[in-house]
Tab-separated table of C-alpha atoms in Angstrom:
chain	number	residue	atom	x	y	z
A	1110	MET	CA	7.809	169.643	-14.208
A	1111	SER	CA	4.264	170.905	-14.390
A	1112	ASP	CA	2.053	169.759	-11.476
A	1113	LEU	CA	-1.563	169.476	-13.286
A	1114	ILE	CA	-3.142	166.376	-14.694
A	1115	LEU	CA	-5.816	165.796	-16.736
A	1116	GLY	CA	-8.298	163.975	-15.553
A	1117	ILE	CA	-10.519	162.005	-17.926
A	1118	GLU	CA	-14.212	159.965	-16.580
A	1119	THR	CA	-16.497	158.100	-19.225
A	1120	SER	CA	-17.251	154.774	-17.018
A	1121	CYS	CA	-21.060	155.365	-17.247
A	1122	ASP	CA	-23.137	158.092	-18.430
A	1123	ASP	CA	-21.476	161.285	-17.627
A	1124	THR	CA	-18.436	162.769	-20.099
A	1125	SER	CA	-16.080	164.944	-17.420
A	1126	VAL	CA	-12.963	166.071	-17.905
A	1127	ALA	CA	-11.163	168.015	-15.024
A	1128	LEU	CA	-7.404	169.483	-14.268
A	1129	VAL	CA	-6.495	169.262	-10.699
A	1130	ASP	CA	-2.537	169.599	-8.852
A	1131	ARG	CA	-1.464	168.030	-6.337
A	1132	SER	CA	-2.838	169.657	-3.657
A	1133	GLY	CA	-5.968	168.961	-4.679
A	1134	HIS	CA	-7.335	172.330	-6.335
A	1135	VAL	CA	-9.291	171.909	-9.316
A	1136	ALA	CA	-8.344	174.460	-11.736
A	1137	ALA	CA	-10.979	173.559	-14.493
A	1138	ILE	CA	-13.512	171.116	-14.411
A	1139	LYS	CA	-16.571	170.241	-17.128
A	1140	THR	CA	-18.798	167.000	-16.767
A	1141	VAL	CA	-21.357	166.778	-19.785
A	1142	SER	CA	-24.749	164.873	-18.585
A	1143	GLN	CA	-26.517	162.656	-20.479
A	1144	TYR	CA	-29.718	162.316	-18.783
A	1145	THR	CA	-31.571	163.265	-21.901
A	1146	VAL	CA	-30.678	160.645	-23.777
A	1147	HIS	CA	-31.313	157.981	-21.246
A	1148	GLU	CA	-34.677	159.456	-19.539
A	1149	ALA	CA	-36.859	157.556	-21.619
A	1150	PHE	CA	-35.523	153.847	-21.073
A	1151	GLY	CA	-35.456	154.327	-17.397
A	1152	GLY	CA	-32.086	154.086	-17.097
A	1153	VAL	CA	-28.431	153.761	-18.922
A	1154	TYR	CA	-28.799	152.901	-22.885
A	1155	PRO	CA	-25.328	151.069	-23.003
A	1156	GLU	CA	-24.711	151.943	-26.902
A	1157	LEU	CA	-26.501	155.381	-26.536
A	1158	ALA	CA	-23.635	156.162	-24.065
A	1159	SER	CA	-20.885	155.607	-25.749
A	1160	ARG	CA	-22.404	157.847	-28.962
A	1161	ALA	CA	-22.761	159.846	-26.477
A	1162	HIS	CA	-19.191	160.169	-25.224
A	1163	LEU	CA	-17.865	160.021	-28.355
A	1164	GLU	CA	-19.393	163.225	-29.478
A	1165	ALA	CA	-18.687	164.984	-26.186
A	1166	ILE	CA	-14.889	163.684	-25.505
A	1167	LEU	CA	-13.334	166.257	-27.534
A	1168	PRO	CA	-14.773	168.802	-27.224
A	1169	THR	CA	-15.112	169.218	-23.218
A	1170	ILE	CA	-11.499	168.295	-23.199
A	1171	GLN	CA	-10.587	171.736	-25.113
A	1172	SER	CA	-13.459	173.597	-23.244
A	1173	VAL	CA	-11.091	172.229	-20.198
A	1174	MET	CA	-7.605	173.399	-21.138
A	1175	ASP	CA	-9.033	176.789	-22.518
A	1176	GLU	CA	-10.697	177.748	-19.863
A	1177	ALA	CA	-7.546	176.794	-17.692
A	1178	ALA	CA	-4.964	178.627	-20.176
A	1179	VAL	CA	-3.316	175.123	-20.181
A	1180	THR	CA	-1.635	173.309	-23.159
A	1181	PRO	CA	-0.058	169.991	-22.958
A	1182	LYS	CA	3.136	171.058	-22.082
A	1183	ASP	CA	1.493	172.118	-18.642
A	1184	LEU	CA	0.722	168.789	-17.599
A	1185	CYS	CA	2.723	166.113	-16.052
A	1186	ALA	CA	-0.001	163.411	-16.796
A	1187	ILE	CA	-3.466	162.068	-18.068
A	1188	GLY	CA	-5.472	160.065	-15.710
A	1189	VAL	CA	-8.223	157.941	-17.351
A	1190	THR	CA	-10.754	155.852	-15.968
A	1191	ARG	CA	-10.100	151.877	-17.024
A	1192	GLY	CA	-12.748	150.517	-14.662
A	1193	PRO	CA	-15.252	149.280	-13.660
A	1194	GLY	CA	-17.944	150.578	-15.705
A	1195	LEU	CA	-19.661	150.095	-19.109
A	1196	ILE	CA	-17.042	149.049	-21.389
A	1197	GLY	CA	-17.914	150.845	-24.496
A	1198	SER	CA	-17.844	154.052	-22.629
A	1199	LEU	CA	-14.829	152.735	-21.056
A	1200	LEU	CA	-13.182	152.510	-24.413
A	1201	VAL	CA	-14.386	155.862	-25.742
A	1202	GLY	CA	-12.308	157.661	-22.696
A	1203	LEU	CA	-8.859	155.033	-23.038
A	1204	SER	CA	-8.778	155.222	-26.416
A	1205	THR	CA	-8.786	159.551	-26.415
A	1206	ALA	CA	-6.252	159.281	-23.525
A	1207	GLU	CA	-3.833	157.206	-24.983
A	1208	ALA	CA	-4.010	159.024	-28.597
A	1209	LEU	CA	-3.342	162.212	-26.536
A	1210	SER	CA	-0.402	160.703	-24.460
A	1211	LEU	CA	1.154	159.484	-27.952
A	1212	GLY	CA	0.172	163.128	-29.529
A	1213	TRP	CA	1.365	165.197	-26.504
A	1214	GLY	CA	4.194	163.069	-25.146
A	1215	VAL	CA	2.469	163.486	-21.739
A	1216	PRO	CA	2.139	160.099	-20.230
A	1217	ALA	CA	-1.425	158.110	-19.542
A	1218	TYR	CA	-2.580	156.416	-16.206
A	1219	GLY	CA	-5.437	153.874	-16.221
A	1220	VAL	CA	-6.918	154.888	-12.661
A	1221	ASN	CA	-9.604	152.361	-10.817
A	1222	HIS	CA	-12.729	154.368	-10.514
A	1223	LEU	CA	-13.344	152.757	-7.235
A	1224	ARG	CA	-10.159	154.505	-5.687
A	1225	GLY	CA	-10.890	157.547	-7.686
A	1226	HIS	CA	-14.277	157.953	-5.395
A	1227	ILE	CA	-11.829	157.566	-2.341
A	1228	ARG	CA	-9.547	160.014	-3.031
A	1229	SER	CA	-12.267	162.153	-3.494
A	1230	VAL	CA	-12.704	163.550	-0.343
A	1231	GLU	CA	-8.948	165.061	-0.765
A	1232	LEU	CA	-10.376	167.684	-3.607
A	1233	GLU	CA	-10.590	171.347	-1.856
A	1234	ASP	CA	-7.920	171.066	0.428
A	1235	GLY	CA	-9.582	167.923	2.312
A	1236	GLN	CA	-7.517	165.823	4.567
A	1237	THR	CA	-8.305	161.873	5.388
A	1238	GLU	CA	-6.781	160.693	8.727
A	1239	PHE	CA	-5.434	157.136	8.384
A	1240	PRO	CA	-6.104	154.454	9.909
A	1241	ALA	CA	-9.559	154.335	8.439
A	1242	VAL	CA	-12.705	152.977	7.307
A	1243	ILE	CA	-14.177	153.893	3.999
A	1244	MET	CA	-17.746	153.205	2.639
A	1245	LEU	CA	-18.397	153.541	-1.079
A	1246	VAL	CA	-22.222	154.266	-1.993
A	1247	SER	CA	-22.904	155.003	-5.293
A	1248	GLY	CA	-25.028	153.759	-8.695
A	1249	GLY	CA	-22.568	151.083	-9.441
A	1250	HIS	CA	-20.906	150.072	-6.079
A	1251	THR	CA	-21.922	149.221	-2.716
A	1252	LEU	CA	-18.997	148.292	-0.538
A	1253	ILE	CA	-16.832	149.190	2.727
A	1254	ALA	CA	-13.142	148.684	3.476
A	1255	GLU	CA	-10.395	149.548	5.817
A	1256	LEU	CA	-7.815	151.881	4.456
A	1257	LYS	CA	-4.070	151.613	5.951
A	1258	ASP	CA	-3.001	154.579	3.736
A	1259	ALA	CA	-4.285	155.955	0.459
A	1260	TRP	CA	-3.095	152.714	-1.478
A	1261	SER	CA	-3.636	149.856	0.806
A	1262	TYR	CA	-7.174	148.487	1.483
A	1263	ARG	CA	-8.708	145.294	2.703
A	1264	LEU	CA	-12.053	144.587	1.591
A	1265	LEU	CA	-14.658	144.146	4.477
A	1266	GLY	CA	-17.925	143.693	2.276
A	1267	THR	CA	-19.683	144.236	-1.051
A	1268	THR	CA	-23.082	144.215	-2.592
A	1269	ARG	CA	-24.469	140.622	-3.518
A	1270	ASP	CA	-26.798	141.977	-5.709
A	1271	ASP	CA	-28.181	145.532	-6.451
A	1272	SER	CA	-26.260	148.749	-5.096
A	1273	VAL	CA	-27.674	150.894	-2.855
A	1274	GLY	CA	-27.938	153.524	-5.355
A	1275	GLU	CA	-29.025	151.643	-7.793
A	1276	SER	CA	-31.909	150.823	-5.504
A	1277	TYR	CA	-32.506	154.445	-5.018
A	1278	ASP	CA	-32.960	155.060	-8.860
A	1279	LYS	CA	-35.642	151.685	-9.610
A	1280	VAL	CA	-37.515	153.397	-6.390
A	1281	ALA	CA	-37.807	156.182	-7.844
A	1282	ARG	CA	-38.865	154.878	-11.015
A	1283	MET	CA	-41.359	153.565	-9.775
A	1284	LEU	CA	-42.656	156.198	-7.719
A	1285	GLY	CA	-42.753	158.132	-10.844
A	1286	LEU	CA	-39.566	160.481	-9.526
A	1287	GLY	CA	-37.769	160.287	-12.910
A	1288	MET	CA	-34.028	160.558	-12.928
A	1289	PRO	CA	-31.883	161.339	-10.900
A	1290	GLY	CA	-33.752	158.876	-8.052
A	1291	GLY	CA	-31.502	159.554	-5.417
A	1292	PRO	CA	-31.846	163.701	-4.841
A	1293	ALA	CA	-36.007	163.207	-5.748
A	1294	ILE	CA	-36.065	160.431	-3.453
A	1295	ASP	CA	-34.202	162.692	-1.108
A	1296	ARG	CA	-36.399	165.387	-1.386
A	1297	ALA	CA	-39.506	163.580	-1.061
A	1298	ALA	CA	-38.180	161.749	2.314
A	1299	LYS	CA	-38.614	165.158	3.789
A	1300	LEU	CA	-41.706	165.385	3.222
A	1301	GLY	CA	-43.196	162.075	4.523
A	1302	THR	CA	-42.759	159.729	7.785
A	1303	PRO	CA	-40.925	156.697	7.601
A	1304	VAL	CA	-44.022	154.684	8.814
A	1305	LEU	CA	-44.069	151.833	6.099
A	1306	ARG	CA	-42.633	148.227	7.462
A	1307	LEU	CA	-40.127	147.665	4.998
A	1308	PRO	CA	-37.245	144.873	5.518
A	1309	ARG	CA	-33.785	146.146	6.544
A	1310	PRO	CA	-32.029	142.855	4.535
A	1311	MET	CA	-28.809	141.600	5.773
A	1312	LYS	CA	-28.439	144.704	8.323
A	1313	ASN	CA	-27.323	142.288	11.474
A	1314	GLU	CA	-25.249	140.217	9.099
A	1315	GLY	CA	-21.341	140.978	8.899
A	1316	TYR	CA	-20.194	143.620	5.914
A	1317	GLU	CA	-22.015	142.267	3.051
A	1318	PHE	CA	-25.016	143.924	1.707
A	1319	SER	CA	-28.380	143.335	-0.400
A	1320	PHE	CA	-30.782	145.589	-1.690
A	1321	SER	CA	-32.815	143.307	-4.006
A	1322	GLY	CA	-35.061	142.485	-1.615
A	1323	LEU	CA	-35.640	146.040	-0.103
A	1324	LYS	CA	-36.425	146.752	-3.832
A	1325	SER	CA	-38.861	143.998	-4.467
A	1326	SER	CA	-40.635	145.088	-1.055
A	1327	VAL	CA	-41.129	148.947	-2.302
A	1328	ALA	CA	-42.717	147.114	-5.875
A	1329	ARG	CA	-44.855	144.779	-4.076
A	1330	HIS	CA	-46.198	147.630	-1.291
A	1331	ILE	CA	-46.917	150.006	-4.828
A	1332	GLU	CA	-48.967	147.234	-6.648
A	1333	ASN	CA	-51.091	146.855	-3.514
A	1334	HIS	CA	-51.567	149.777	-2.317
A	1335	PRO	CA	-51.194	152.030	-5.541
A	1336	ASP	CA	-52.662	154.611	-3.541
A	1337	VAL	CA	-49.910	155.062	-1.199
A	1338	SER	CA	-48.361	158.618	-0.550
A	1339	LEU	CA	-45.163	158.636	-2.251
A	1340	GLU	CA	-43.811	160.943	0.551
A	1341	ASP	CA	-44.109	158.418	3.419
A	1342	MET	CA	-43.375	155.372	0.631
A	1343	SER	CA	-39.798	157.842	-0.043
A	1344	ALA	CA	-39.070	158.239	3.616
A	1345	SER	CA	-39.793	154.516	4.638
A	1346	PHE	CA	-37.364	153.463	2.169
A	1347	VAL	CA	-34.575	155.719	2.911
A	1348	ALA	CA	-35.364	154.916	6.424
A	1349	ALA	CA	-34.474	151.577	5.949
A	1350	CYS	CA	-31.133	151.830	3.369
A	1351	LEU	CA	-30.314	154.079	6.477
A	1352	ASP	CA	-30.532	151.621	9.605
A	1353	VAL	CA	-28.588	149.415	6.840
A	1354	LEU	CA	-25.769	151.490	6.072
A	1355	VAL	CA	-25.509	152.549	9.580
A	1356	ALA	CA	-25.511	149.411	11.468
A	1357	LYS	CA	-22.262	148.162	8.749
A	1358	ALA	CA	-20.825	151.654	9.673
A	1359	ASP	CA	-20.991	151.108	13.458
A	1360	ARG	CA	-19.433	147.649	13.120
A	1361	ALA	CA	-16.628	148.518	11.168
A	1362	LEU	CA	-15.831	151.077	13.464
A	1363	SER	CA	-16.063	148.955	16.454
A	1364	GLU	CA	-14.182	146.134	14.810
A	1365	CYS	CA	-11.124	148.374	13.530
A	1366	LYS	CA	-10.919	151.252	15.320
A	1367	PRO	CA	-9.856	154.019	12.839
A	1368	ARG	CA	-8.950	157.123	13.341
A	1369	SER	CA	-11.732	158.230	10.636
A	1370	LEU	CA	-14.667	157.215	8.480
A	1371	VAL	CA	-15.046	158.407	4.697
A	1372	ILE	CA	-18.522	158.403	3.205
A	1373	VAL	CA	-18.310	158.518	-0.408
A	1374	GLY	CA	-20.235	158.135	-3.861
A	1375	GLY	CA	-23.250	159.751	-5.086
A	1376	VAL	CA	-25.154	158.717	-1.811
A	1377	SER	CA	-22.871	160.410	-0.405
A	1378	ALA	CA	-24.423	163.533	-1.342
A	1379	SER	CA	-27.855	162.511	0.122
A	1380	PRO	CA	-28.429	164.955	3.451
A	1381	GLN	CA	-29.695	162.433	5.030
A	1382	LEU	CA	-26.982	159.761	5.055
A	1383	ARG	CA	-25.034	163.058	6.067
A	1384	ASP	CA	-26.805	163.589	8.853
A	1385	ALA	CA	-26.393	159.737	9.781
A	1386	MET	CA	-23.037	159.366	9.421
A	1387	THR	CA	-22.065	162.669	11.764
A	1388	ASP	CA	-23.629	161.068	13.986
A	1389	VAL	CA	-22.376	157.568	13.758
A	1390	ALA	CA	-18.555	159.244	13.668
A	1391	GLY	CA	-19.496	161.332	16.897
A	1392	ARG	CA	-20.872	158.302	18.818
A	1393	HIS	CA	-16.977	156.594	18.184
A	1394	GLY	CA	-15.276	159.612	18.315
A	1395	VAL	CA	-13.628	159.432	14.684
A	1396	ASN	CA	-12.993	162.166	12.340
A	1397	LEU	CA	-15.751	162.038	9.062
A	1398	CYS	CA	-14.593	162.614	5.878
A	1399	LEU	CA	-17.196	163.793	3.611
A	1400	PRO	CA	-16.422	164.857	-0.248
A	1401	PRO	CA	-18.132	168.290	-1.330
A	1402	VAL	CA	-21.819	167.462	-2.604
A	1403	LYS	CA	-20.309	168.327	-6.269
A	1404	TRP	CA	-17.404	165.959	-5.818
A	1405	ALA	CA	-20.037	163.009	-4.646
A	1406	THR	CA	-20.709	162.106	-8.017
A	1407	ASP	CA	-18.597	160.799	-10.689
A	1408	ASN	CA	-16.605	163.443	-11.764
A	1409	ALA	CA	-13.137	163.833	-13.546
A	1410	ALA	CA	-11.376	165.497	-10.661
A	1411	MET	CA	-11.441	162.673	-8.273
A	1412	ILE	CA	-10.023	160.755	-11.281
A	1413	ALA	CA	-7.134	163.089	-11.645
A	1414	MET	CA	-6.649	163.391	-7.571
A	1415	ALA	CA	-6.049	159.702	-7.733
A	1416	THR	CA	-3.764	159.869	-10.643
A	1417	TRP	CA	-1.232	161.403	-8.510
A	1418	ASP	CA	-1.067	157.857	-6.482
A	1419	TYR	CA	-0.044	156.001	-9.164
A	1420	ILE	CA	2.407	158.601	-9.899
A	1421	GLU	CA	4.395	158.411	-6.627
A	1422	ARG	CA	3.744	155.180	-7.032
A	1423	GLY	CA	5.130	154.346	-9.477
A	1424	VAL	CA	2.450	152.363	-11.032
A	1425	LYS	CA	1.290	152.505	-14.327
A	1426	PRO	CA	-1.312	150.128	-15.216
A	1427	ALA	CA	-2.239	148.948	-19.232
A	1428	LEU	CA	-4.818	151.264	-20.596
A	1429	PHE	CA	-6.877	148.519	-21.401
A	1430	PRO	CA	-10.637	148.301	-20.445
A	1431	THR	CA	-11.925	146.410	-17.297
A	1432	PRO	CA	-15.852	146.646	-16.751
A	1433	ASN	CA	-15.160	144.481	-13.440
A	1434	LEU	CA	-12.237	145.782	-11.499
A	1435	SER	CA	-12.153	145.288	-8.079
A	1436	LEU	CA	-11.173	147.717	-4.745
A	1437	GLU	CA	-8.190	145.719	-4.785
A	1438	THR	CA	-6.636	146.707	-7.870
A	1439	PRO	CA	-4.661	149.136	-8.388
């Protein structure tokens, strides 16, 4: 049997295709960004995202297969994101995977995007020691969970409103930093000082998150102080976010006593967050697991990696879009 999985990721605004083997080696990957499509809107416009996926997906698949000199006979499965995400974007990936599955005679698995992020730390020979505490920080999700193994999760808490990544993007837009907002704010924050007093919502309350109040506070400060230093505002915002995330991670490590702390999702690429979580893991004497920066944001390699878990456990969900799919659902 071949040892390659074709991964397809179209949950939001990137068309990504990858070939990954069981060890986490990425044989080939290509991701087509839609930044120029959505830039004028200040965020993702769902209908345009779907159309862009339709235009990009088949050429992207062909490009990846050609780069790795792979034919359908070399594949053991196709893994495709079935949720959570934008329903139109999900449908493009799922329909394509189903058609290829029928035409090539290769089984297709509908993969939970959140589980893909969690498995991103295994790419390029990474290894998580279980049990572990996982924190997912991305543009669409913020959650913290306990992992007994690669398959069994206990959700501790999630966001009640905006995700931390969404807040980064919205604050970046307020400051005129453009898209993607996260890297732009991190760069500006390095040049500033966190001198502004901003709230730390729910910092001392369990494992739930809430970032809408912080975002609103930034908006009010900019409105009342239009001459505020962009760098100081960025540094103050980042410091507030990190204080909340560190407090939750500290609490979870003290309660669960895991062997690893796993930080995944687009915001895990933040240098400031990486430094802060390195300190947290060091204080608790646990192994810190971070995906390589290039695998932190949405990508098809993580979807292919997660597909191996579905195959090994004989779980084959229907190829049906589930925009609000939860972590607990395979």
